[in-house]
Amino acid sequence: MASCVSGCSPVVRFCQKLNRLKTLEEDVMATSLKRCLSTVDLALLGVGGMVGSGLYVLTGTVAKDTAGPAVVVSFIIAGVASLMAALCYAEFGARVPKTGSAYMFTYVSVGEIWAFLIGWNVILEYMIGGAAVARAWSGYLDSIFNHRIQNFTESHVMRWNVPFIAHYPDLLAAAILLVASFFISFGVRVSSWLNHIFSAISMAVIVFILVFGFVLADPVNWSTQEGGFAPFGLSGILAGTATCFYAFVGFDVIAASSEEASNPQRAVPAATAISLGLAATAYVLVSTVLTLMVPWHTLDPNSALSDAFFRRGYSWAGFIVAVGSICAMNTVLLSNLFSLPRIVYAMAEDGLFFSVFSRVNPVTKVPVIAILVFGSLMAILALIFDLEALVQFLSIGTLLAYTFVAASIIVLRFQPDKSSGSSGGGGIKTDASFTPSMNQSGQQVDPSAVTNETQTFAQDSGELKEYESFSDKLQLVERQKSVKERRAPGTLKACWEPYLGQILGHCEPGEVVAFSVLALMVSGLSLCAVLVFGNNQLNLPVWSFTLLLVIFSLVFLLSLALIWVHEQQPNHKTFQVPLVPFVPGFSILLNVFLMLKLSPITWIRFAIWVAAGLLVYFGYGIWHSKEGLREQQGQEVAARYVVLPSGSLVETVQNVQPEGHTLSTHSPTHDNPPASR
């Protein structure tokens, strides 16, 4: 048995390396970047990331091909679904105000390898998203000039006839990306003001569309003679919801910018709520106006809004809409170019990506090298690939990031308190200078009260103070009893102790929650797989399809219930997601469902990109990880005071060993014996 354990120890240590957590410094506000963004700045960044080409293109496409006028309902449902993911980002952005967004959130709660893969895929999503918007921007401008730019390029520059790439190099799209990268490299204030300008123009155009559009609205276009409000039924509304969900992708730019926010604890949640509310309102009202102006089945999917005004005889209004759409695309472009280098910077700063990208310009306080390099890569993608090929690969990485952020919220909320130097490899450091003690029932005493009432160190003599009288002791005991005790995070709630104590009471704090989160992910994936593939690809009989749905649904709900019956960490001063674990749990379910709806070719490309990421991680990241280097450093000694169950006070010294070593607790020295009772 001993030989088996010793033989497995290298594997265990290797798995611990892959799952080590990031240790945040005591001052989470410390940064080499410039904290200058206000709530308004962050909110406009979020609006710019969400209200872009989707408002001018997606509304017409979904209305004509998928949902009809009921696209309004699709946007409402999609906005509520996006809110669940946005709340998770808001809590993390306020609690961990560091750049990196989903990468950073996964690193501090789930583990290093998962954080790297999330960051690696988010990098690709931002690159493809920026290139796709640049292509759409170029195509929209080209259509205004009757495709003269495309004709000139094909005639005088080059035309390709190669599969999987564009028919001609889009020099205009590449140029706009290079110019935008150049401006963003001047600093966060320049980026913010550019975004303010384009967002103001875009919102003014949206207001114009709503006011003038409602004047031209005709309720007949929602009547039965035009097909009715929901011509495709409930299935069309739900299919439209899946597409409209991607219109709200972009709010994570707020969390990615939290390290440059002046007051992230308040600004990040407020900006997330404001931007998501404005975006959802804009999508719902614009889709309402669009389907009331002209019959839904006559819409032009490529330029629905401007075409609607042209058809009603107001060509000048169509030109204003075209200008607004270009400005809106510029805000999305700036959002992608703003977020991408900061994800790269966060990974490089942690040692998981090449260190050259962690360099910050001393004047502009931005990672200039990361901005210029990845802006150029984005321009190359826009130059070579057409819009359709880029859009096919857009969503999978974002949905994966949403899934892990939601899971990270559950893990972080229920994980037991850790001292900053534990061998677990990190976690979020707390402000307390000692580890709270727990009694035999797993209850945890309020640290502030214990510190004030039980510390017995003497002053300069180095000796422990004896209690002067029995009344002093009695007063101390009474004060300790008056302290409201609470159970440690990750332990079973007291009200459930009589029912589940014999089954779950012997488990370590957080152990049941960790297994439940794993069961939640597996059962959610299985449930969505049955829903997506059960009837069509698998051709399951009705009885087996129903049975599998019932089984996986019960496991999913049981996992949520098991998490819920455990204690959460106490409320912090920062924003917290309500109804945990239910809101993150259903967010996970929705994200997995949408991921499985993507095409097989998308999954193949995703697998190739993940394989390339694993080569980078195991070839560079795992060897240069700052968490790994920290583990290899010498021992750190941390003193803490613990109230034992017997009531006596002792001083313990905890040696923080590198991974693979045990933690030893030494008794006080003979010169300082524990105080007698």
C-alpha positions as a printed Julia matrix, in Angstrom:
677×3 Matrix{Float64}:
   0.0    0.0     0.0
   2.83   2.4     0.9
   4.63   1.66   -2.36
   1.42   2.38   -4.28
   1.05   5.74   -2.56
   4.69   6.64   -3.15
   4.39   5.59   -6.78
   1.33   7.79   -7.27
   2.8   10.82   -5.51
   4.46  12.27   -8.67
   1.1   12.06  -10.45
  -0.62  13.73   -7.5
   1.96  16.51   -7.42
   1.61  17.01  -11.18
  -2.19  17.3   -10.87
  -1.71  19.76   -8.02
   0.48  21.87  -10.31
  -2.21  21.93  -12.98
  -4.89  22.95  -10.49
  -2.98  25.43   -8.34
  -4.79  28.67   -7.65
  -3.58  32.2    -8.08
  -2.61  34.04   -4.92
  -3.72  37.65   -4.94
  -1.65  40.22   -3.15
  -3.02  41.79    0.01
  -3.62  45.08   -1.81
  -5.8   44.02   -4.75
  -5.99  47.62   -5.92
  -2.24  47.77   -6.6
  -1.49  47.77  -10.34
   1.02  48.98  -12.9
  -1.88  50.15  -15.07
  -3.65  53.49  -14.64
  -6.87  53.52  -12.61
  -8.85  56.3   -14.26
 -12.11  54.81  -15.61
 -15.38  55.94  -14.05
 -18.73  54.16  -13.98
 -19.81  56.09  -17.09
 -16.62  55.09  -18.92
 -17.16  51.42  -18.11
 -20.87  51.56  -18.97
 -20.14  53.08  -22.38
 -17.48  50.43  -23.0
 -20.09  47.78  -22.24
 -22.7   49.42  -24.46
 -20.12  49.71  -27.22
 -19.31  46.02  -26.89
 -22.95  44.95  -27.17
 -24.73  47.49  -29.37
 -22.91  47.22  -32.66
 -23.45  45.53  -35.97
 -25.95  43.18  -34.32
 -28.45  46.0   -33.88
 -28.37  46.86  -37.58
 -28.01  43.36  -39.02
 -29.09  40.75  -36.45
 -32.54  42.2   -35.81
 -33.52  41.95  -39.48
 -32.01  38.49  -39.92
 -33.79  36.95  -36.91
 -37.07  38.7   -37.71
 -37.19  37.48  -41.3
 -35.76  33.97  -41.01
 -36.47  32.8   -37.47
 -39.04  34.56  -35.28
 -40.97  37.22  -37.2
 -42.17  40.19  -35.11
 -41.78  37.92  -32.05
 -38.08  38.75  -32.27
 -39.05  41.26  -29.57
 -39.77  38.37  -27.2
 -36.57  36.63  -28.27
 -34.51  39.66  -27.29
 -36.27  39.92  -23.92
 -35.57  36.25  -23.09
 -31.99  36.56  -24.35
 -31.47  39.67  -22.22
 -32.65  37.85  -19.08
 -30.42  34.88  -19.9
 -27.44  37.17  -20.46
 -28.14  38.85  -17.13
 -27.31  35.61  -15.3
 -23.84  35.52  -16.85
 -23.41  39.28  -16.41
 -24.12  39.05  -12.67
 -21.34  36.48  -12.28
 -18.91  38.75  -14.11
 -20.0   41.72  -12.0
 -19.33  39.92   -8.7
 -15.88  38.79   -9.79
 -15.01  42.15  -11.31
 -15.84  43.91   -8.04
 -14.25  41.3    -5.79
 -11.14  40.68   -7.89
 -10.46  44.02   -9.64
  -7.74  42.64  -11.88
  -7.52  42.64  -15.64
  -8.03  39.3   -17.34
 -11.78  38.84  -16.94
 -12.79  35.15  -17.21
  -9.14  34.03  -17.21
  -8.44  35.72  -13.88
 -11.71  34.6   -12.3
 -11.03  30.97  -13.21
  -7.44  31.21  -11.96
  -8.36  32.36   -8.44
 -11.08  29.74   -7.95
 -10.77  26.68  -10.22
  -7.16  26.14  -11.29
  -4.26  27.11  -13.53
  -4.71  24.8   -16.52
  -8.4   25.7   -16.79
  -7.62  29.4   -16.5
  -5.03  29.16  -19.27
  -7.44  27.37  -21.61
 -10.16  29.94  -20.91
  -7.76  32.8   -21.56
  -6.41  31.08  -24.67
  -9.89  30.72  -26.14
 -10.98  34.23  -25.17
  -7.92  35.53  -27.05
  -9.11  33.76  -30.19
 -12.67  35.01  -29.7
 -11.54  38.62  -29.45
  -9.27  38.25  -32.48
 -12.0   36.7   -34.61
 -14.64  39.08  -33.26
 -12.56  42.14  -34.11
 -11.72  40.81  -37.57
 -15.39  39.98  -38.25
 -16.55  43.46  -37.21
 -13.85  45.04  -39.4
 -15.06  42.94  -42.34
 -18.68  43.94  -41.65
 -17.61  47.61  -41.33
 -15.81  47.43  -44.67
 -18.71  45.66  -46.38
 -21.28  48.13  -45.06
 -19.23  51.1   -46.23
 -18.62  49.4   -49.57
 -22.36  48.86  -50.06
 -22.97  52.6   -49.6
 -20.63  53.26  -52.55
 -22.2   50.51  -54.67
 -19.33  48.01  -54.08
 -16.77  50.17  -55.85
 -14.07  49.3   -53.27
 -14.47  45.54  -53.83
 -14.51  45.94  -57.62
 -11.39  48.08  -57.58
  -9.53  45.62  -55.32
 -10.44  42.59  -57.45
  -9.52  44.38  -60.68
  -6.32  46.18  -59.73
  -4.92  44.39  -56.65
  -5.71  40.69  -56.35
  -8.43  38.08  -56.48
  -8.18  34.64  -54.83
  -9.95  31.42  -55.68
  -8.84  29.41  -52.65
 -11.24  27.46  -50.41
 -11.92  28.73  -46.86
 -10.56  32.23  -47.49
 -12.04  35.42  -48.96
 -12.25  36.08  -52.69
 -10.16  39.22  -52.36
  -7.94  40.82  -49.67
  -9.96  43.33  -47.66
  -7.37  46.09  -47.38
  -9.89  48.52  -45.89
 -10.76  46.17  -42.99
  -7.08  45.53  -42.24
  -6.32  49.26  -42.4
  -9.06  50.23  -39.96
  -7.77  47.67  -37.45
  -4.21  48.96  -37.7
  -5.35  52.56  -37.28
  -7.53  51.66  -34.29
  -4.65  49.73  -32.68
  -2.42  52.77  -33.15
  -4.88  55.06  -31.35
  -5.53  52.59  -28.52
  -1.79  52.34  -27.83
  -1.85  56.01  -26.73
  -3.53  55.08  -23.46
  -6.8   54.24  -21.8
  -8.05  57.84  -21.78
  -7.67  58.12  -25.56
  -9.47  54.79  -26.04
 -12.23  55.88  -23.67
 -12.81  59.22  -25.4
 -12.9   57.61  -28.84
 -15.47  55.17  -27.51
 -17.44  58.08  -26.01
 -17.58  59.86  -29.36
 -18.69  56.85  -31.38
 -21.13  55.7   -28.68
 -22.73  59.16  -28.49
 -23.26  59.23  -32.27
 -24.59  55.67  -32.26
 -27.05  56.35  -29.43
 -28.22  59.56  -31.09
 -28.93  57.58  -34.27
 -30.78  54.93  -32.24
 -32.96  57.65  -30.69
 -33.63  59.0   -34.18
 -34.59  55.51  -35.39
 -37.0   55.04  -32.49
 -38.69  58.43  -32.75
 -39.02  58.52  -36.53
 -39.71  54.79  -36.72
 -42.67  54.95  -34.33
 -44.08  57.79  -36.43
 -43.97  55.49  -39.46
 -45.19  52.41  -37.55
 -48.19  50.56  -38.91
 -49.87  47.98  -36.6
 -51.12  46.14  -39.69
 -47.62  44.68  -40.05
 -48.26  42.62  -36.87
 -51.71  41.5   -37.99
 -52.72  38.06  -39.22
 -52.85  39.22  -42.83
 -49.06  39.68  -42.69
 -48.49  36.38  -40.87
 -49.23  37.42  -37.29
 -46.96  38.34  -34.39
 -45.34  34.89  -34.01
 -45.52  33.22  -37.45
 -42.93  30.58  -36.51
 -44.53  29.75  -33.15
 -42.78  29.03  -29.87
 -39.99  27.07  -31.56
 -39.17  30.11  -33.68
 -39.06  32.35  -30.61
 -36.67  29.97  -28.81
 -34.49  29.57  -31.9
 -34.4   33.34  -32.19
 -33.41  33.58  -28.52
 -30.37  31.39  -29.15
 -29.24  33.76  -31.89
 -30.15  36.96  -30.02
 -28.13  35.78  -27.01
 -24.95  36.52  -28.96
 -26.03  40.15  -29.38
 -25.27  40.69  -25.68
 -21.8   39.17  -25.83
 -19.46  42.01  -25.01
 -20.34  43.02  -21.45
 -17.23  41.17  -20.24
 -15.17  44.15  -21.44
 -16.28  45.82  -18.19
 -14.78  43.08  -16.05
 -11.68  43.02  -18.26
 -11.22  46.75  -17.54
 -11.72  46.5   -13.76
  -7.99  46.96  -13.07
  -8.22  50.39  -14.69
 -11.4   51.44  -12.85
 -11.11  54.12  -10.19
 -13.58  52.4    -7.84
 -14.17  48.87   -9.19
 -16.17  47.68   -6.16
 -18.98  50.06   -7.1
 -18.29  50.9   -10.73
 -18.14  47.36  -12.17
 -21.57  46.11  -10.94
 -23.23  49.46  -11.7
 -21.72  49.69  -15.19
 -22.69  46.08  -15.95
 -26.31  46.68  -14.97
 -26.52  50.0   -16.83
 -24.92  48.76  -20.04
 -26.95  45.54  -20.16
 -30.16  47.46  -19.47
 -29.44  50.02  -22.19
 -28.46  47.33  -24.71
 -31.53  45.2   -24.01
 -33.8   48.26  -24.25
 -32.22  49.31  -27.55
 -32.58  45.82  -29.08
 -36.2   45.4   -27.98
 -37.34  48.85  -29.11
 -35.46  48.81  -32.42
 -36.8   45.36  -33.32
 -40.3   46.61  -32.45
 -39.92  49.66  -34.7
 -38.39  47.64  -37.53
 -41.17  45.06  -37.7
 -43.86  47.78  -37.43
 -42.39  49.91  -40.23
 -42.42  47.22  -42.93
 -43.76  43.64  -43.11
 -41.3   41.26  -41.48
 -41.16  38.91  -44.49
 -39.94  41.73  -46.78
 -36.91  42.72  -44.68
 -33.41  42.82  -46.16
 -31.28  40.72  -43.74
 -28.03  42.52  -44.64
 -29.2   46.12  -44.01
 -32.69  45.88  -42.59
 -32.95  49.26  -40.87
 -31.56  51.49  -43.6
 -33.5   49.52  -46.24
 -36.73  49.99  -44.27
 -36.37  53.77  -44.39
 -35.42  53.66  -48.07
 -38.59  51.68  -48.84
 -40.76  54.13  -46.94
 -39.4   56.92  -49.14
 -36.92  58.48  -46.72
 -33.54  57.85  -48.31
 -31.9   60.61  -46.23
 -32.97  58.72  -43.08
 -31.42  55.57  -44.51
 -28.13  57.44  -44.89
 -28.27  58.55  -41.22
 -28.87  54.95  -40.18
 -25.86  53.86  -42.24
 -23.66  56.42  -40.45
 -24.95  55.21  -37.08
 -24.23  51.59  -37.98
 -20.63  52.41  -38.89
 -20.14  54.28  -35.6
 -21.68  51.35  -33.7
 -19.29  48.95  -35.42
 -16.42  51.21  -34.41
 -17.41  50.9   -30.75
 -17.39  47.1   -31.0
 -14.03  47.25  -32.75
 -12.59  49.43  -29.98
 -14.08  47.11  -27.36
 -12.33  44.08  -28.85
  -9.02  45.89  -29.32
  -9.27  47.25  -25.78
  -9.96  43.9   -24.09
  -7.71  41.52  -26.04
  -4.31  43.0   -25.07
  -5.36  43.1   -21.42
  -6.18  39.39  -21.4
  -2.78  38.73  -22.96
  -1.13  41.07  -20.45
  -2.75  39.26  -17.49
  -1.57  35.86  -18.73
   1.94  37.14  -19.41
   2.06  38.86  -16.02
   1.31  35.49  -14.37
   4.06  33.8   -16.4
   1.68  31.6   -18.4
   2.3   33.48  -21.66
   5.39  35.06  -23.17
   6.75  37.71  -20.81
   7.28  40.31  -23.55
   3.53  40.95  -23.55
   3.54  41.96  -19.87
   5.59  45.09  -20.53
   3.69  48.29  -19.81
   4.65  51.57  -21.41
   5.79  53.92  -18.59
   4.08  56.93  -20.22
   0.75  55.59  -21.49
   0.41  52.86  -18.81
  -0.88  50.31  -21.34
   0.65  47.06  -22.72
   1.71  48.59  -26.04
   3.5   45.5   -27.39
   0.44  43.32  -26.81
  -1.81  45.94  -28.44
   0.29  46.32  -31.58
   1.11  42.6   -32.04
  -2.42  41.3   -31.58
  -3.93  44.24  -33.44
  -1.73  43.26  -36.39
  -2.78  39.6   -36.11
  -6.4   40.71  -36.07
  -5.76  42.77  -39.22
  -4.25  39.72  -40.97
  -7.37  37.67  -40.17
  -9.6   40.43  -41.55
  -7.4   40.68  -44.65
  -7.57  36.97  -45.53
 -10.87  35.49  -44.27
 -14.38  36.49  -45.25
 -17.1   37.39  -42.78
 -18.97  34.07  -42.93
 -15.88  32.0   -42.14
 -15.07  34.23  -39.17
 -18.57  34.3   -37.69
 -18.82  30.49  -37.68
 -16.15  30.31  -35.0
 -17.22  33.27  -32.88
 -19.25  31.93  -30.01
 -17.77  28.77  -28.56
 -14.94  30.35  -26.57
 -17.21  33.02  -25.1
 -19.79  30.47  -24.0
 -17.05  28.32  -22.46
 -15.79  31.35  -20.55
 -19.31  32.11  -19.31
 -19.65  28.52  -18.12
 -16.41  28.53  -16.14
 -17.11  31.94  -14.61
 -20.5   30.71  -13.38
 -18.9   27.57  -11.94
 -16.16  29.69  -10.36
 -18.77  31.79   -8.55
 -20.14  28.65   -6.88
 -16.7   27.31   -5.97
 -15.5   30.64   -4.59
 -18.68  31.3    -2.6
 -18.57  27.93   -0.82
 -14.84  27.31   -0.51
 -13.49  27.21    3.06
 -11.35  30.05    4.33
  -7.68  29.68    3.51
  -4.66  31.4     4.88
  -2.63  33.07    2.21
   0.27  30.75    2.59
  -1.41  27.41    2.44
   0.04  24.82    0.23
  -3.02  24.74   -1.91
  -1.34  27.2    -4.1
  -3.26  30.34   -3.55
  -6.73  31.59   -3.21
  -7.89  35.03   -2.33
  -6.07  36.48    0.64
  -8.22  37.85    3.41
  -7.65  40.84    5.6
  -7.54  38.79    8.79
  -4.14  38.15   10.3
  -5.03  34.74   11.63
  -7.08  31.75   10.63
 -10.52  31.58   12.31
 -10.96  28.59   14.59
 -13.74  26.07   14.44
 -15.28  24.09   17.24
 -16.12  20.42   17.13
 -19.44  20.99   15.34
 -17.74  22.81   12.51
 -18.9   26.21   13.68
 -16.65  29.2    13.21
 -16.24  31.99   15.72
 -16.35  35.59   14.55
 -12.64  36.49   14.05
 -12.91  40.09   15.21
 -14.44  39.14   18.53
 -11.95  36.35   19.13
  -9.06  38.68   18.38
 -10.29  41.37   20.73
 -11.25  39.07   23.6
  -8.75  36.22   23.62
  -5.33  37.5    22.63
  -3.04  36.91   25.6
   0.4   37.88   24.45
   2.32  39.97   26.92
   4.04  43.15   25.99
   7.77  43.76   25.89
   8.67  41.03   28.4
   7.63  38.34   25.93
   5.69  36.48   28.64
   2.04  35.53   28.51
  -0.4   37.5    30.65
  -2.19  35.63   33.42
  -5.81  36.53   34.12
  -5.99  38.61   37.3
  -9.2   37.2    38.76
 -12.0   34.74   38.3
 -14.29  37.6    37.24
 -11.95  38.37   34.34
 -12.21  34.78   33.19
 -15.97  34.76   33.6
 -16.32  38.0    31.68
 -14.21  36.55   28.84
 -16.34  33.39   28.7
 -19.57  35.38   28.65
 -18.33  37.61   25.85
 -17.29  34.59   23.82
 -20.71  33.04   24.3
 -22.38  36.25   23.21
 -20.51  36.18   19.92
 -22.83  34.9    17.22
 -21.32  31.73   15.95
 -21.6   30.69   12.36
 -20.48  27.61   10.58
 -17.47  27.7     8.33
 -18.04  28.13    4.57
 -18.47  24.79    2.85
 -19.9   23.02    5.93
 -23.46  21.81    6.34
 -25.98  24.39    7.53
 -27.14  23.88   11.11
 -30.79  23.46   10.14
 -29.88  20.5     7.92
 -27.63  18.82   10.48
 -30.35  16.51   11.91
 -31.29  15.26    8.43
 -28.0   15.09    6.54
 -25.42  15.2     9.32
 -24.84  11.45    9.43
 -24.31  11.31    5.67
 -22.4   14.51    4.97
 -21.21  15.62    8.4
 -17.9   13.75    8.24
 -16.82  15.43    4.96
 -14.21  18.15    4.88
 -15.47  21.75    4.39
 -16.05  22.37    0.7
 -15.62  18.7    -0.29
 -19.31  18.01   -0.94
 -19.67  21.3    -2.81
 -16.72  20.48   -5.07
 -18.18  17.09   -6.01
 -21.61  18.65   -6.46
 -20.25  21.27   -8.87
 -18.62  18.48  -10.88
 -21.91  16.53  -10.89
 -23.7   19.74  -11.88
 -21.46  20.22  -14.91
 -21.66  16.55  -16.02
 -25.43  16.27  -15.56
 -25.98  19.62  -17.29
 -23.87  18.51  -20.24
 -25.7   15.17  -20.42
 -29.12  16.81  -20.17
 -28.32  19.28  -22.95
 -26.85  16.52  -25.13
 -30.08  14.54  -24.84
 -32.16  17.63  -25.66
 -30.04  18.57  -28.69
 -29.17  15.16  -30.14
 -31.74  12.77  -28.64
 -34.47  12.98  -31.26
 -32.45  13.68  -34.4
 -28.93  12.27  -34.39
 -29.47   9.53  -31.79
 -33.06   8.64  -32.77
 -33.91   7.63  -29.21
 -37.31   6.03  -28.52
 -39.73   8.23  -26.63
 -39.49   6.2   -23.43
 -35.68   6.29  -23.28
 -35.58   9.96  -24.27
 -38.0   10.81  -21.46
 -36.2    8.58  -18.95
 -32.82  10.17  -19.68
 -34.31  13.65  -19.39
 -35.83  12.79  -16.0
 -32.63  11.18  -14.67
 -30.26  13.97  -15.71
 -32.72  16.66  -14.6
 -33.0   15.07  -11.16
 -29.19  14.8   -10.84
 -28.84  18.43  -11.88
 -31.42  19.64   -9.35
 -30.02  17.36   -6.63
 -26.55  18.82   -7.2
 -27.95  22.33   -6.81
 -29.76  21.28   -3.63
 -26.63  19.73   -2.12
 -24.69  22.92   -2.76
 -27.47  25.06   -1.31
 -27.63  23.21    2.04
 -24.03  24.25    2.77
 -22.83  27.5     4.3
 -21.63  30.28    2.02
 -18.89  32.75    2.77
 -20.2   35.73    4.75
 -21.37  38.78    2.87
 -18.66  41.1     1.64
 -18.89  44.81    0.99
 -18.76  44.17   -2.74
 -21.61  43.07   -5.02
 -22.74  39.45   -4.8
 -24.83  37.38   -7.2
 -28.26  36.66   -5.7
 -29.71  33.16   -5.36
 -26.42  31.27   -5.52
 -26.11  28.46   -6.64
 -29.33  28.65   -8.68
 -28.51  31.65  -10.89
 -24.99  30.4   -11.82
 -26.31  26.84  -12.15
 -28.95  27.72  -14.73
 -26.47  29.99  -16.48
 -24.21  26.95  -16.88
 -27.11  24.94  -18.29
 -27.98  27.63  -20.85
 -24.37  28.13  -21.96
 -23.78  24.39  -22.44
 -27.03  24.1   -24.42
 -25.98  26.9   -26.78
 -22.51  25.39  -27.19
 -23.98  22.07  -28.27
 -26.1   23.87  -30.86
 -22.96  25.01  -32.7
 -21.88  23.28  -35.9
 -19.45  20.3   -35.9
 -16.84  22.24  -37.9
 -16.77  24.81  -35.09
 -15.97  22.08  -32.57
 -13.22  20.71  -34.82
 -11.59  24.14  -35.07
 -12.02  24.57  -31.34
 -10.25  21.25  -30.66
  -7.33  22.27  -32.89
  -6.98  25.61  -31.12
  -7.11  23.94  -27.68
  -4.4   21.48  -28.76
  -2.21  24.4   -29.82
  -2.88  26.06  -26.46
  -1.83  22.94  -24.56
   1.46  22.95  -26.46
   2.05  26.54  -25.37
   1.13  25.8   -21.76
   3.23  22.66  -21.33
   6.06  24.08  -23.42
   6.24  27.46  -21.69
   3.5   28.34  -19.2
   3.88  25.54  -16.67
   7.62  26.23  -16.38
   7.35  30.01  -16.02
   4.21  30.2   -13.88
   4.76  32.66  -11.04
   2.65  30.47   -8.77
   4.99  27.6    -9.53
   8.04  29.75   -8.85
   6.5   30.91   -5.59
   6.1   27.29   -4.48
   9.78  26.66   -5.1
  10.91  29.51   -2.9
  11.98  29.06    0.69
   9.63  28.42    3.55
   7.43  31.21    4.78
   6.44  31.32    8.42
   3.09  32.63    9.52
   1.99  32.94   13.14
  -1.61  32.64   14.18
  -3.59  32.38   17.37
  -6.14  29.63   17.77
  -8.83  29.04   20.4
  -8.85  25.31   21.04
 -12.15  23.5    21.74
 -11.1   23.21   25.39
 -11.03  26.99   25.63
  -7.29  27.41   26.16
  -5.17  29.78   24.13
  -2.08  28.64   22.27
   0.17  30.2    19.71
   0.83  28.05   16.64
   3.42  28.57   13.96
   2.53  27.2    10.54
   5.36  26.42    8.15
   4.19  26.93    4.6
   5.88  24.2     2.62
   6.09  23.77   -1.12
   3.57  21.4    -2.63
   4.08  17.79   -1.8
   5.23  18.55    1.76
   3.12  18.36    4.85
   2.25  21.32    6.99
   3.74  21.09   10.45
   2.31  22.86   13.49
   4.75  23.58   16.27
   3.84  24.18   19.84
   5.05  27.32   21.57
   8.63  27.46   22.74
   9.47  26.5    26.26
  10.21  30.13   27.04
   6.6   31.04   26.27
   4.29  28.37   27.71
   0.55  28.59   27.1
  -1.46  30.52   29.62
  -2.96  28.47   32.4
  -6.65  28.52   32.89
